[in-house]
XYZ file of N, CA, C and O in Angstrom:
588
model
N 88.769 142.581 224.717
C 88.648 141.146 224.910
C 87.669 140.532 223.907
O 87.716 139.334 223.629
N 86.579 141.569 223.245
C 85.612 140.836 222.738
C 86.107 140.826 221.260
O 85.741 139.829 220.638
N 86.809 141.660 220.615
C 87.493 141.787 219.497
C 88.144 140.527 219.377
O 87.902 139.649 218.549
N 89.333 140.523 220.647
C 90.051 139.231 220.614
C 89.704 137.812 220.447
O 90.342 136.886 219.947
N 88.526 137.866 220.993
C 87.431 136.205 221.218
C 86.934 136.136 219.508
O 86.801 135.090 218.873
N 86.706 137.542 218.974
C 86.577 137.299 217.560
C 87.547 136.739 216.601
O 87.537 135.796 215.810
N 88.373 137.633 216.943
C 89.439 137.268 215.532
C 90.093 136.035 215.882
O 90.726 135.541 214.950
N 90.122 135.186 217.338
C 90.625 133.886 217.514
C 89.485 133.174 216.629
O 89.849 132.380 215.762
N 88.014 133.456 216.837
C 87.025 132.427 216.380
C 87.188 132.441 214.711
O 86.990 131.412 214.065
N 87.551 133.650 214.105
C 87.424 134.535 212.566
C 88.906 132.933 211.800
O 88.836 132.090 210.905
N 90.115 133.372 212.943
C 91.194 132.444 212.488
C 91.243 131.020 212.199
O 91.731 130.366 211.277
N 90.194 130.549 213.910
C 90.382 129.368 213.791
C 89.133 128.770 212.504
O 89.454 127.749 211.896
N 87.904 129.368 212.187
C 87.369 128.930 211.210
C 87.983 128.909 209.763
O 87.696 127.894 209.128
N 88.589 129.617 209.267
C 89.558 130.056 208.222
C 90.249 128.741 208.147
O 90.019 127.987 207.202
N 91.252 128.361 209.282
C 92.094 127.129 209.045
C 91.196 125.785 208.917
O 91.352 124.946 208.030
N 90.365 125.731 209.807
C 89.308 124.435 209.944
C 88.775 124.395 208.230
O 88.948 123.317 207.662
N 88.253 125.335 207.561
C 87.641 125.709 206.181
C 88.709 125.133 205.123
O 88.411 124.423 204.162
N 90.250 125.640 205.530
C 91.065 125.308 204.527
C 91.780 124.190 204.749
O 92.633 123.871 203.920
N 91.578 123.466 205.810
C 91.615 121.967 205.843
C 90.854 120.871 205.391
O 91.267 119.729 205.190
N 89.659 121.323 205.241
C 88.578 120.073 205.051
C 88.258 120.536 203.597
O 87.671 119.673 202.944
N 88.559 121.917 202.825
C 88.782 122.181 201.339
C 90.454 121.173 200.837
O 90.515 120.744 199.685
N 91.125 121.028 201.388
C 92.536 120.587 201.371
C 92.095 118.706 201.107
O 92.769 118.102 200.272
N 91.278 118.147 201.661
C 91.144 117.211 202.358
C 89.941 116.692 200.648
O 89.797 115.609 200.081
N 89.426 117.869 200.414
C 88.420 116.898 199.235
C 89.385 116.851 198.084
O 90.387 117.395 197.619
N 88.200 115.546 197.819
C 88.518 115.369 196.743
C 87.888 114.943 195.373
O 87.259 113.898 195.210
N 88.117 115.807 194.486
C 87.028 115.374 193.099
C 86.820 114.583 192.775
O 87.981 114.323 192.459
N 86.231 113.633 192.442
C 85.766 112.091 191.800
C 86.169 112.213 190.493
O 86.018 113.285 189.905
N 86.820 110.947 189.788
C 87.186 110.902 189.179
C 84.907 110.700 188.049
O 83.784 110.600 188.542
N 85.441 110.750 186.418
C 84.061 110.675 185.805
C 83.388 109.366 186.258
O 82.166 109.291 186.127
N 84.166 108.177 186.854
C 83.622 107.268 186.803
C 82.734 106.933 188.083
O 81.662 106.329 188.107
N 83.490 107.508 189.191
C 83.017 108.124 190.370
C 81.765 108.601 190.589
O 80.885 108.140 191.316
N 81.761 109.957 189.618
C 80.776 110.633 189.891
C 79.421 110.085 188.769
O 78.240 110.283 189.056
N 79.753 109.562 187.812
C 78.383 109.280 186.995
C 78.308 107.406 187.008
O 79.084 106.781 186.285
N 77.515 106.832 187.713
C 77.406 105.253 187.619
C 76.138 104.771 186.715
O 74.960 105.127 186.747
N 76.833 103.815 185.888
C 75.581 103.470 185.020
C 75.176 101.589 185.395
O 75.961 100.676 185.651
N 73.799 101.576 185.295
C 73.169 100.446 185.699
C 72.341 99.941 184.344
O 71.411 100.625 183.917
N 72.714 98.781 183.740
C 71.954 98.218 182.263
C 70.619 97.730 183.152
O 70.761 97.339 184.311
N 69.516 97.780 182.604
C 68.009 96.648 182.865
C 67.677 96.672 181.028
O 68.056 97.511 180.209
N 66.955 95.593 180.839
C 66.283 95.307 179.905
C 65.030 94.880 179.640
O 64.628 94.399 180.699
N 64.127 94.781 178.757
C 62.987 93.745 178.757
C 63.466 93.378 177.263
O 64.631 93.505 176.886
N 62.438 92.921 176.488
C 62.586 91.599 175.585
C 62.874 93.120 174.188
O 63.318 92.967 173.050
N 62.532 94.146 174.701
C 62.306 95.472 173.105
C 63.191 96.588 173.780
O 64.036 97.135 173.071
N 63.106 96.835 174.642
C 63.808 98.139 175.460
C 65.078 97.910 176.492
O 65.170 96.977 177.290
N 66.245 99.203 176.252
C 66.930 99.220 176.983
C 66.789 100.512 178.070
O 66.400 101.631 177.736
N 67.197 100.111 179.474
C 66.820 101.343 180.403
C 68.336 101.307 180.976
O 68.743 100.181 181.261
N 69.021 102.140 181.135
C 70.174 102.695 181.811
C 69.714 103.944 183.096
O 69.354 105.119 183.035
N 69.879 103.269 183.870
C 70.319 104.207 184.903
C 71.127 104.496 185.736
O 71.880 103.819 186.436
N 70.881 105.910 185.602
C 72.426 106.821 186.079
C 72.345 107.576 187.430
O 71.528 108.422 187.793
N 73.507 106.997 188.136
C 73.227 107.371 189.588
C 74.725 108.616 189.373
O 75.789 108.390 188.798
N 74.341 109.709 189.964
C 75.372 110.864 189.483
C 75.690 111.282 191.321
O 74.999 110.973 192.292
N 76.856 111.994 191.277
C 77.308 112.259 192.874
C 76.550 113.462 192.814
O 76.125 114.184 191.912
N 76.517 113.451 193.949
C 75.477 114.924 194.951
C 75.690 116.443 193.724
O 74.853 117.171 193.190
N 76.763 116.418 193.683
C 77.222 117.131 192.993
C 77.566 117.750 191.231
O 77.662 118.862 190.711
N 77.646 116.648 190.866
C 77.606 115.870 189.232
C 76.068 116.414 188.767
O 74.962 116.595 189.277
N 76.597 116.523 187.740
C 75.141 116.901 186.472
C 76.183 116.583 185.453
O 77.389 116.820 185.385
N 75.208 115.883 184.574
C 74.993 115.655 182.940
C 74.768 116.760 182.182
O 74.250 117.631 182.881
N 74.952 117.153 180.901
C 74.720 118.096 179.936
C 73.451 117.183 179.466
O 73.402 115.990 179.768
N 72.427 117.822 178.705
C 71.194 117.083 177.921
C 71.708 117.157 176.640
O 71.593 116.026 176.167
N 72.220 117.905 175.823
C 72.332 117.644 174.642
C 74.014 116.991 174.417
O 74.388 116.710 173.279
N 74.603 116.869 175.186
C 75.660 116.294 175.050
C 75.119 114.664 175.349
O 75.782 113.987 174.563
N 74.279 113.811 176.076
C 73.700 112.744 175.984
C 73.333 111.855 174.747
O 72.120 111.905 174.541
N 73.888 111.196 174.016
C 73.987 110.284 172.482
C 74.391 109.094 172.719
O 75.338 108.716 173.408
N 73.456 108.373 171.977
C 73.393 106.763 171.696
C 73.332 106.690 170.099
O 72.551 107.412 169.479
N 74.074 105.906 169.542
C 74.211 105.911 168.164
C 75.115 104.566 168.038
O 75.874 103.954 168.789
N 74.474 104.365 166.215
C 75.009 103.108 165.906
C 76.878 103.254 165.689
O 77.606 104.085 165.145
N 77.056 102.236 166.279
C 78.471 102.474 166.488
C 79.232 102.504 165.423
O 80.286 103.134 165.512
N 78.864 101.782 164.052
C 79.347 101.973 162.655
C 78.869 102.778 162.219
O 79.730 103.420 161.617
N 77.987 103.194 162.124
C 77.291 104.559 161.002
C 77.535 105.549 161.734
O 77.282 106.591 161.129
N 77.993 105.750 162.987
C 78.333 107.238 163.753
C 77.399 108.310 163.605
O 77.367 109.193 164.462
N 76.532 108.337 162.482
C 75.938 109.703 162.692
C 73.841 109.545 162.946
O 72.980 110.402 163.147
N 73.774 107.825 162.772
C 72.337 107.433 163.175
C 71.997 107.235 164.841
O 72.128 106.385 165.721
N 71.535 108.443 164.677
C 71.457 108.291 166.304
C 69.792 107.943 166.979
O 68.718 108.112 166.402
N 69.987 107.519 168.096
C 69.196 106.527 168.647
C 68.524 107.616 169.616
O 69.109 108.279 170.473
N 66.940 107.654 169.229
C 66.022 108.267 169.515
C 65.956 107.732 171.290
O 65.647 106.611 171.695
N 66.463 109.276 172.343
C 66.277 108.621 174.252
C 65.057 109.249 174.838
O 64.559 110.326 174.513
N 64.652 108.415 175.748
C 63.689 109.041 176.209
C 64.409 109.158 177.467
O 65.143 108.197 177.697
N 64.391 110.351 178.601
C 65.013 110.683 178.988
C 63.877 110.966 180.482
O 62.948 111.742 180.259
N 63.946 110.460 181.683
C 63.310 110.480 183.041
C 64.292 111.313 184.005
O 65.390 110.833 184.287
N 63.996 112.244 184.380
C 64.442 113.505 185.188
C 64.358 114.423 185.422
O 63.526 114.870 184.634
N 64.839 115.577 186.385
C 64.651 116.673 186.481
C 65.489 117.200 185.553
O 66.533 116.591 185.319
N 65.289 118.030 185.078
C 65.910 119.374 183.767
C 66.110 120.256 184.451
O 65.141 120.615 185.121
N 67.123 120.854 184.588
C 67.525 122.295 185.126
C 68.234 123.065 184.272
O 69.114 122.388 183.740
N 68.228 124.324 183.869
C 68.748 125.510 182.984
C 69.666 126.210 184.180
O 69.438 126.650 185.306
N 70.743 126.081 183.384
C 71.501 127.165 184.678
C 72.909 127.421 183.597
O 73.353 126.686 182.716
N 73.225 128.341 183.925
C 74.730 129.281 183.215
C 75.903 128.958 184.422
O 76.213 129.503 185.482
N 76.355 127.818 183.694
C 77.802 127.365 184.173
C 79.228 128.284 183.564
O 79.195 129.065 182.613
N 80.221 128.004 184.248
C 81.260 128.461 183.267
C 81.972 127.966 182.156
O 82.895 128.522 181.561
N 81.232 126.390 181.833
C 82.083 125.962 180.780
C 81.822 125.864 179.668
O 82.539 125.776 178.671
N 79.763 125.887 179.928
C 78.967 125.742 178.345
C 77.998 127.325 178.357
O 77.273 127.675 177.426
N 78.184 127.995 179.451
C 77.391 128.657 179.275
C 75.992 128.465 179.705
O 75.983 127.808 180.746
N 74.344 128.907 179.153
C 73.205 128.481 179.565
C 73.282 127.209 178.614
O 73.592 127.108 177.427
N 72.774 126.013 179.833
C 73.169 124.721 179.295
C 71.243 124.120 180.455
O 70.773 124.614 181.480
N 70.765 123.005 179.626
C 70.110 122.222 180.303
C 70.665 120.984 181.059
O 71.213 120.084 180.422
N 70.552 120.933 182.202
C 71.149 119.902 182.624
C 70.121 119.232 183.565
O 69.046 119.667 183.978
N 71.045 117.490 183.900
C 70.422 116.963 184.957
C 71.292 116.461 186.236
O 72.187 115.622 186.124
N 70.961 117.008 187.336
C 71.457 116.656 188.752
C 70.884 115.104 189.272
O 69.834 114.783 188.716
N 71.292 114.361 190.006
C 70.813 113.257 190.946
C 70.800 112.070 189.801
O 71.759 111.801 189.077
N 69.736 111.529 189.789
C 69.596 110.246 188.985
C 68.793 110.391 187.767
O 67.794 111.092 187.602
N 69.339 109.683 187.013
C 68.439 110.131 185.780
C 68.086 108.631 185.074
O 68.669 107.660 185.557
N 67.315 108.449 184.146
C 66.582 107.321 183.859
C 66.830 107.238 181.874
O 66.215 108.117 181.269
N 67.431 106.527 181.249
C 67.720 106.702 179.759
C 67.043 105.482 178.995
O 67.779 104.600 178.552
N 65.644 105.400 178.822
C 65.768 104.100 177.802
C 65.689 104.239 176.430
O 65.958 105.374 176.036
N 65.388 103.392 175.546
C 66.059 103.248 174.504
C 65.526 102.166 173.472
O 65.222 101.204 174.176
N 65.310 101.907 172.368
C 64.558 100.667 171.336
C 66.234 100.670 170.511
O 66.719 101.537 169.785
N 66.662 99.706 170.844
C 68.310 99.729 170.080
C 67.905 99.463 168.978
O 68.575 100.167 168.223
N 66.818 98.537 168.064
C 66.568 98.514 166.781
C 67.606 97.193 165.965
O 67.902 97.038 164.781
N 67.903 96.514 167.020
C 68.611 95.298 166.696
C 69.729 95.273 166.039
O 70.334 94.613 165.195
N 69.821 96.248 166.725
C 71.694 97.004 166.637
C 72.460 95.966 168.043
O 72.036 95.851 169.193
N 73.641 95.357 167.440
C 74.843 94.495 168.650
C 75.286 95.998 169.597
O 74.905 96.303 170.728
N 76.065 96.631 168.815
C 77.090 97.636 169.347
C 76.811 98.823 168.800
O 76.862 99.303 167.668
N 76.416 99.292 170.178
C 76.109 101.458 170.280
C 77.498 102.228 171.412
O 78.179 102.030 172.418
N 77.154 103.385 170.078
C 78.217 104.264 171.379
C 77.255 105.377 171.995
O 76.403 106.192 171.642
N 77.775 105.009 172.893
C 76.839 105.861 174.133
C 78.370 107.019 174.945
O 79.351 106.655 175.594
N 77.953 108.343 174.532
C 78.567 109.515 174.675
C 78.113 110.369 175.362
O 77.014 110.785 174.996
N 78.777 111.054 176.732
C 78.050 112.045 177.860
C 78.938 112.334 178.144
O 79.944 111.638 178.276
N 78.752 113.919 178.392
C 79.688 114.816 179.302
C 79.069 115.296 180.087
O 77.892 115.623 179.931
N 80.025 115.513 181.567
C 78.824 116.317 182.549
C 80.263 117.374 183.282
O 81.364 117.406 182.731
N 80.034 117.936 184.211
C 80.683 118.492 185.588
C 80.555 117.972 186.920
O 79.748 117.160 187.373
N 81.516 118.602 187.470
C 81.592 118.515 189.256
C 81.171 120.009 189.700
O 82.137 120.773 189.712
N 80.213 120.461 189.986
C 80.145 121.626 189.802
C 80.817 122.592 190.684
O 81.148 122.366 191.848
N 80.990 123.687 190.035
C 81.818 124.372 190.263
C 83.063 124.081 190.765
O 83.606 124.483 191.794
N 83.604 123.024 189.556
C 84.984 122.479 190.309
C 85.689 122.264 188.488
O 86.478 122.971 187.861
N 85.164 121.327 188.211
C 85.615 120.737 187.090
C 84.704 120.503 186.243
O 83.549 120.357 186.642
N 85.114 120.391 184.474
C 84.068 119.886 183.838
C 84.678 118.645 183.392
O 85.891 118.759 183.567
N 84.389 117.501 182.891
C 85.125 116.293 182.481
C 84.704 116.286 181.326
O 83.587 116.697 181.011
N 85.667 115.749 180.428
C 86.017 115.800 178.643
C 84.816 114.743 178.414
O 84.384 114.061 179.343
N 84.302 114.664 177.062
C 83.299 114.146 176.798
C 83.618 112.394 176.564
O 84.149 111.971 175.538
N 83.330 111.801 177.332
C 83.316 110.529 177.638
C 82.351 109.562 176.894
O 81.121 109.595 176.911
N 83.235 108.619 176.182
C 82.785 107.837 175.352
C 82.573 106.059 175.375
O 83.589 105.448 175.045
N 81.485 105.295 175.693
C 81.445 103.892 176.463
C 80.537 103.036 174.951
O 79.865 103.503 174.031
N 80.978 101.544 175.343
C 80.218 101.145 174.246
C 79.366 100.561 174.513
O 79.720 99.655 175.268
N 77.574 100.534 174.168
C 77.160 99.367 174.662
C 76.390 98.090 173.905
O 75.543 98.062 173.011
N 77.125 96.964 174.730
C 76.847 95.315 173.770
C 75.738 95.007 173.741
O 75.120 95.218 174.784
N 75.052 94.449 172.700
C 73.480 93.882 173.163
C 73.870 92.349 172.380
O 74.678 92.057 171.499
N 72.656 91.381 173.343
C 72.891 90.279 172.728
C 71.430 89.985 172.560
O 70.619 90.403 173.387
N 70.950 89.051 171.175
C 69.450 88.852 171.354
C 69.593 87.428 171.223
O 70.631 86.819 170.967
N 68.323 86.909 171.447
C 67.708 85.631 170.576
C 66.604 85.708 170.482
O 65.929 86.282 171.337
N 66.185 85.249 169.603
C 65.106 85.176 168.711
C 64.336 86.938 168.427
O 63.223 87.444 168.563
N 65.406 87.286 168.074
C 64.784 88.833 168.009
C 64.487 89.610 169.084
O 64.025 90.744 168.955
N 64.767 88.974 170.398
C 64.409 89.405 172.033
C 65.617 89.897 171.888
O 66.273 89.631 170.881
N 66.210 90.891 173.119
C 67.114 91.084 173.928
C 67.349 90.139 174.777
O 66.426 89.766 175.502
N 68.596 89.561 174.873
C 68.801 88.675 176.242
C 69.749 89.312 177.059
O 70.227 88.629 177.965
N 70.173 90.631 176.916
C 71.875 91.136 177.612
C 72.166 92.133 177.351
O 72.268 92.396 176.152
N 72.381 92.945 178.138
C 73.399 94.240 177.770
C 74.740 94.622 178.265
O 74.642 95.045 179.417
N 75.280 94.626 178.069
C 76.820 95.491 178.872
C 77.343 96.675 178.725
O 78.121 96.702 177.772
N 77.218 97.830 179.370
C 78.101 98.816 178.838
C 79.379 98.909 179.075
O 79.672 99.136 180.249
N 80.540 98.766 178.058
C 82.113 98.785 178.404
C 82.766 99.553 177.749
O 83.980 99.646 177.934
């Protein structure tokens, strides 16, 4: 009887497990990584609200002038850093939860801003590419958009 009370409990967890695995579902990149523009009159700050799950790559993270492609824009970067051996990059630095990106655009209009991250241990998402607008006056920042 006590065998039996097992392998009913062994079964019914098995199906309950492969229902609510059945039932998720991966976030699409836009899902899982949300970006928020702030500014002051010299600096841009982006922050990135990432799902429970989601991490960023660190060296895959680039801001660069969107015509010259290869002048890239010095980030200062607010977060936890974690080193861990994934399956897609290997030992990679990454960041989990929210992360903090600002930035001196240098009176540059239009930057491309480039990040790849994962769902972990699920998916990795192709390296994703956004542009972002700045508008000034009088040499201030008045605006940003990332699109």
């Amino acid at each position: 009887m006590k065998k039996l009370f097992i392998l009913v409990g062994l079964i019914s967890f098995f199906i309950t497990a492969e229902k609510i695995n059945k039932d998720f579902k991966i976030p699409s990149s836009d899902e899982a990584f949300e970006f928020f523009v702030i500014h002051d009159n010299q600096k841009v700050l982006i922050d990135v609200d990432m799902h429970s799950k989601a991490y960023l790559y660190k060296d895959k993270l680039n801001i660069k002038d969107e015509r010259l492609k290869s002048n890239k824009i010095d980030l200062l970067i607010e977060g936890t850093e974690i080193v861990l051996e994934d399956q897609f990059f290997g030992k990679s630095t990454v960041y989990f939860d929210n992360i903090k990106i600002s930035f001196n655009p240098k009176n540059l209009n239009r930057l491309e801003f480039s990040y790849q991250g994962c769902f972990k241990d699920k998916i990795c998402y192709p390296r994703i590419k956004k542009n972002i607008e700045i508008k000034y006056k009088k040499s201030l920042i008045s605006s940003v958009k990332i699109i």
